[in-house]
Structure formats: C-alpha cells, structure tokens
Short mmCIF file of C-alpha atoms in Angstrom, two decimals:
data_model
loop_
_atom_site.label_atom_id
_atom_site.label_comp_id
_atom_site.label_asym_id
_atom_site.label_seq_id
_atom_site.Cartn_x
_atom_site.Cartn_y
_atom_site.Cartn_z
CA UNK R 1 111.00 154.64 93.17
CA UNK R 2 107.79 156.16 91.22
CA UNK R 3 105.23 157.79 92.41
CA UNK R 4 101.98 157.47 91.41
CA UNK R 5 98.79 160.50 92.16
CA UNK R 6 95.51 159.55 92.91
CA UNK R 7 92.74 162.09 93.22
CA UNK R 8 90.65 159.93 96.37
CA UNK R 9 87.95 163.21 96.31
CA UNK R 10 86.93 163.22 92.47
CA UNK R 11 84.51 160.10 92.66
CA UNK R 12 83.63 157.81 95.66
CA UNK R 13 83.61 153.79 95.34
CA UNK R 14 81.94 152.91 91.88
CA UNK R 15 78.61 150.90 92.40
CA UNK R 16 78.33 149.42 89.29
CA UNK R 17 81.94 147.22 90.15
CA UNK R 18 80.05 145.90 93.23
CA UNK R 19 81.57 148.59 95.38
CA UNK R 20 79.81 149.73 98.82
CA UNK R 21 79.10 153.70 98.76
CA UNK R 22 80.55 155.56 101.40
CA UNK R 23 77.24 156.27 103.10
CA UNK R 24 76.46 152.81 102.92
CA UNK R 25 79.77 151.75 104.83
CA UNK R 26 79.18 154.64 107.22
CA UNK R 27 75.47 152.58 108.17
CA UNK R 28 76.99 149.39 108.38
CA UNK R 29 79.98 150.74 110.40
CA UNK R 30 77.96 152.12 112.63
CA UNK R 31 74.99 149.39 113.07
CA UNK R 32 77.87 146.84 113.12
CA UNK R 33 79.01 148.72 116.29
CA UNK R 34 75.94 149.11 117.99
CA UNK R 35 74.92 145.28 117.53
CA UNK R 36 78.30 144.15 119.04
CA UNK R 37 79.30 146.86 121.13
CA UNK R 38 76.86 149.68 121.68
CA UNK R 39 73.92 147.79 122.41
CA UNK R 40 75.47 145.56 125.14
CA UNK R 41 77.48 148.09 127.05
CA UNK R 42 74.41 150.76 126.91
CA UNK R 43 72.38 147.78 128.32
CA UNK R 44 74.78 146.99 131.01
CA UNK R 45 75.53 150.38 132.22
CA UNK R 46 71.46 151.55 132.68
CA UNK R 47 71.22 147.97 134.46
CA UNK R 48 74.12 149.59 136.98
CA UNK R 49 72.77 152.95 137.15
CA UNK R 50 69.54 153.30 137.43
CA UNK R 51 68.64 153.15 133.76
CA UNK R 52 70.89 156.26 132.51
CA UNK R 53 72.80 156.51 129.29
CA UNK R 54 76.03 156.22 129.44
CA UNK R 55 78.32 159.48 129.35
CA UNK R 56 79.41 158.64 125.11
CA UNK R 57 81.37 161.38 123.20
CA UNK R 58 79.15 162.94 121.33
CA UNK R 59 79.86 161.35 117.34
CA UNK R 60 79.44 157.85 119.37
CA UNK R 61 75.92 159.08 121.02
CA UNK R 62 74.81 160.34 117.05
CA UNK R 63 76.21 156.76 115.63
CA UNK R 64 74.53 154.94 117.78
CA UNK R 65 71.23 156.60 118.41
CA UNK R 66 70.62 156.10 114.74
CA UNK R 67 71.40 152.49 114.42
CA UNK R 68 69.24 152.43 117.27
CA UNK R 69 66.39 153.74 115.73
CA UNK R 70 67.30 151.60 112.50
CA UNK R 71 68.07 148.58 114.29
CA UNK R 72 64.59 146.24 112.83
CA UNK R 73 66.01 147.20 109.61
CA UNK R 74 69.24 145.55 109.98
CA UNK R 75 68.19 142.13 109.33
CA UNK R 76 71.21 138.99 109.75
CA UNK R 77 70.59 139.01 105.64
CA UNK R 78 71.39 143.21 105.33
CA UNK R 79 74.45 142.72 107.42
CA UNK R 80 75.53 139.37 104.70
CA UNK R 81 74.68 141.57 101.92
CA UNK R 82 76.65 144.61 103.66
CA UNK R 83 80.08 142.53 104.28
CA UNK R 84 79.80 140.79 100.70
CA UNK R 85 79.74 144.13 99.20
CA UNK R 86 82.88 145.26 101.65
CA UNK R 87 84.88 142.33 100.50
CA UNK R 88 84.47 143.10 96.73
CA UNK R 89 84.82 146.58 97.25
CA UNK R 90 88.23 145.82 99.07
CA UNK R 91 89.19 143.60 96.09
CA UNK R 92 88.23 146.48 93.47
CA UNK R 93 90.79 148.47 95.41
CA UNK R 94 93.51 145.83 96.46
CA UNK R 95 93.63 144.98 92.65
CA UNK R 96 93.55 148.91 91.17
CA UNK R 97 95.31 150.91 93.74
CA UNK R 98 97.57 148.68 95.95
CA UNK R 99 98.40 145.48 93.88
CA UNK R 100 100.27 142.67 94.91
CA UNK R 101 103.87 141.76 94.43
CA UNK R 102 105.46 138.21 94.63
CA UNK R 103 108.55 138.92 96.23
CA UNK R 104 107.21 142.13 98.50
CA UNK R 105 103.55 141.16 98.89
CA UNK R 106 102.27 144.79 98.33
CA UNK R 107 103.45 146.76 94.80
CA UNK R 108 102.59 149.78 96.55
CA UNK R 109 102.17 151.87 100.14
CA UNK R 110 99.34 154.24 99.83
CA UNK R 111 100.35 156.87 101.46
CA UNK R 112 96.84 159.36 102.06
CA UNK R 113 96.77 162.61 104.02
CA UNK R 114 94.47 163.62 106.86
CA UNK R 115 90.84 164.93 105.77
CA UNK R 116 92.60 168.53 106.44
CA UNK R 117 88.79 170.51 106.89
CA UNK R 118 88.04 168.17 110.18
CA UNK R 119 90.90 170.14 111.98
CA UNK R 120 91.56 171.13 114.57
CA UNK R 121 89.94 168.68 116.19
CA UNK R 122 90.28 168.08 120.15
CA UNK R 123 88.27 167.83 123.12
CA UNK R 124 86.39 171.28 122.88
CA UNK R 125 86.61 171.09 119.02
CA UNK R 126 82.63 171.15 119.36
CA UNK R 127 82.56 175.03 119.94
CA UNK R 128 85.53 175.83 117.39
CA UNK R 129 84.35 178.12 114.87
CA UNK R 130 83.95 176.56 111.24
CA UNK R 131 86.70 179.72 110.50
CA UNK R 132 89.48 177.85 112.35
CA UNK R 133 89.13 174.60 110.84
CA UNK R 134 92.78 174.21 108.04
CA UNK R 135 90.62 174.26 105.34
CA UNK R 136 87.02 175.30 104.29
CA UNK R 137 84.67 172.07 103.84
CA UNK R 138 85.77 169.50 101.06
CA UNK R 139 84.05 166.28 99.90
CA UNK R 140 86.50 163.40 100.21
CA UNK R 141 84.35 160.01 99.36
CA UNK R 142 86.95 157.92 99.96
CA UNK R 143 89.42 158.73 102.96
CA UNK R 144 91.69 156.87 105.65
CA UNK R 145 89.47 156.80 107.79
CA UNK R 146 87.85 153.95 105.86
CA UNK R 147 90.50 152.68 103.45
CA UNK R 148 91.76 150.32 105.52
CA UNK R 149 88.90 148.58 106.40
CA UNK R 150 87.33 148.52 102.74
CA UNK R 151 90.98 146.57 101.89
CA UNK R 152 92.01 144.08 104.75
CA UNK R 153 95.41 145.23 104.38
CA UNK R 154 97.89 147.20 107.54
CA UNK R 155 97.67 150.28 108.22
CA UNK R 156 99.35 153.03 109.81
CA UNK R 157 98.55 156.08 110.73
CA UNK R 158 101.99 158.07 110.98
CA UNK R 159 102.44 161.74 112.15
CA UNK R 160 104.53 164.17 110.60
CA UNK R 161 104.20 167.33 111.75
CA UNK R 162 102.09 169.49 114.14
CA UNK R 163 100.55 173.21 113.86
CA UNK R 164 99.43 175.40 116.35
CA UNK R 165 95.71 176.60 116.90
CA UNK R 166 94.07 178.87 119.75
CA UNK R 167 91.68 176.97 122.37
CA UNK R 168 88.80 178.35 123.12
CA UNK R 169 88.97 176.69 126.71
CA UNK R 170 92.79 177.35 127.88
CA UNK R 171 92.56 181.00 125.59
CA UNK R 172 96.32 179.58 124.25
CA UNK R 173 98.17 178.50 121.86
CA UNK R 174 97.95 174.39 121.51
CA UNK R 175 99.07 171.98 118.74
CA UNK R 176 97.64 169.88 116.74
CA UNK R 177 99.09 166.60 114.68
CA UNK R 178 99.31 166.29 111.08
CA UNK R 179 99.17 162.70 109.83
CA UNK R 180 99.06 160.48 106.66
CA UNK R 181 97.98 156.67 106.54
CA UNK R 182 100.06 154.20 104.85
CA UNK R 183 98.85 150.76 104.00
CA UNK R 184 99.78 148.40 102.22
CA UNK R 185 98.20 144.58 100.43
CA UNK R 186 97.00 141.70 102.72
CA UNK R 187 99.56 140.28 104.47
CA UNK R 188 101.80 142.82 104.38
CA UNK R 189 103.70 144.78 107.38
CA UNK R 190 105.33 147.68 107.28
CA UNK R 191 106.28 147.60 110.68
CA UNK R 192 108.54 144.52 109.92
CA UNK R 193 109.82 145.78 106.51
CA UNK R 194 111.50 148.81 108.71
CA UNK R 195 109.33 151.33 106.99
CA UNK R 196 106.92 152.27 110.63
CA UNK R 197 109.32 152.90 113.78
CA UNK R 198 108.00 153.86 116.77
CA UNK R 199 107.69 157.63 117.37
CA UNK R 200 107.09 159.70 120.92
CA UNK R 201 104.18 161.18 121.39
CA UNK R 202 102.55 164.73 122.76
CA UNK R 203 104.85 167.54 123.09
CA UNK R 204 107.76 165.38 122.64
CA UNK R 205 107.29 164.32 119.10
CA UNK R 206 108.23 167.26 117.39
CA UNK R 207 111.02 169.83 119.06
CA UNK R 208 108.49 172.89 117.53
CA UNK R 209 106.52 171.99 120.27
CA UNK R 210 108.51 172.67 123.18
#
C-alpha cells in the first residue's frame, strides 16, 4: 500500500479549472439551507409562537441571517450556476485526488484530519479562550467539512482518539474527539468493503476516558 501527501491548506479550489471557491460554496451552502430548510421552519415556528425566532445555535442564526438578507440575490439562475460549478469542481477532484478503479471503484481513501484550530469545540466553546483552542489559527481552503460534498462520493467521519480540555462551565477536566474523514469515489462504500465498523461512543469509546 502507498501513500500519497497532499498539502489541502497551500491553495484552495483553482477557479480557472471551473472550480467553486470556498467562500463561494460556503454562500451557496448556506442560502441552499435557508431556501429549503431555514426559511420554512423559521416561518412555521413565529406562526406558532407569536412571531419569535426560533431558539438556533448560534453558527445556524449567523448562516441564515445572511442568506436572509441576501436572499433577492439568489436568483433560480445563481443557484444553476452555483451547482454546475459544484459538479465540475467535484469532477476536478474525483479525477486528481481520488480516481477511480475498475475492480475497487475508488483508487484511493482520502483520509483528512480535523481542522485542529476549531478545537475544543462543545456547547460553551463560545466563551473558550482563543489560548485553548489545539492550535493557533490556520487557513485550510479546502477541508472535510466540505470535501465530501464538492465530490459525491461516501464519507466517514471516524474518531481516533480523544484529549482532555478544562470547561469553563463544569471548572473540570472533559474530553474532546479527534477525528479524520475518509472518502472514497462515487459509488463506493467503505462500510461494505469492511474498512468503517461501528464504534461506541462518549466515554466509552476510548478506555483513557474512564
């Protein structure tokens, strides 16, 4: 087996192959979920009570305010534009990074690790001080957290270990997951090749924890 290195925070999709730039998936991500999703539940919950917003996490709230605000720009021919320029950006990257195999589907698992500067993050992770987060602030252009979508293909996100961090809220000692994403071509499963087994979960999936 080889193994192949590939440096996903040097440059970010290239736009002169037809590729969508990050920012621009992060729009259409987000206006995509506040057409189908947002904007109906938001409407449905002030019709139940009394016209309040509903009680979103705050990332969800930011998303969706601004593709609220943006929402007359986000014509039916933006969002064709938007999903042709996801499809080629996915084949740019099926073709270059994955590949395809005859006989396995998928020449290749990605395997990509965690964005390690968003840790710790958890449900008071708003008031963590920037000094507790793994690692200072790093651009990553392209990371798991939109791989998978950009290429079509499965995707897993697997845990492999877990480190401890201090809570501002309990004032102890919690853990955190570490994870990697492994995906693989279109039409591929790794779950049925024997490579993604189901794992506990919490405190039970590593004994470090107990």
């Amino acid at each position: 087996m080889s193994i192949e290195h590939i440096n996903l925070s040097e440059k970010g999709p290239n736009e002169s192959k037809g590729m969508m730039p990050t920012l621009d998936f992060s729009q259409f991500a987000w206006a995509s979920q506040y057409k189908l999703v947002g904007k109906p539940l938001i409407e449905k919950y002030q019709s139940e009570h009394g016209g309040r917003y509903p009680p979103l996490g705050s990332a969800v709230a930011k998303r969706w305010g601004w593709a609220e605000e943006h929402e007359i720009e986000w014509t039916t021919e933006r969002f064709d534009e938007a999903r042709k320029k996801l499809k080629e950006s996915g084949k740019v990257l099926n073709e270059n990074v994955v590949g395809s195999d005859p006989d396995t589907i998928t020449r290749k698992i990605l395997i990509d690790l965690m964005n390690p500067w968003k840790y710790p993050m958890y449900r008071e992770s708003k008031i963590q001080d920037e000094s507790d987060r793994l690692t200072p602030l790093t651009a990553k252009p392209l990371s798991y957290d939109y791989l998978p979508a950009y290429t079509g293909g499965p995707a897993m996100i697997i845990p492999f270990d877990q480190i401890p961090f201090r809570s501002k809220m309990s004032k102890k000692s919690e853990w955190h997951p570490l994870s990697a994403v492994l995906m693989g071509y279109p039409g591929s499963e790794l779950a049925e090749a024997g490579v993604i087994r189901t794992v506990n979960t919490g405190v039970t999936a590593f004994d470090e924890a107990e």
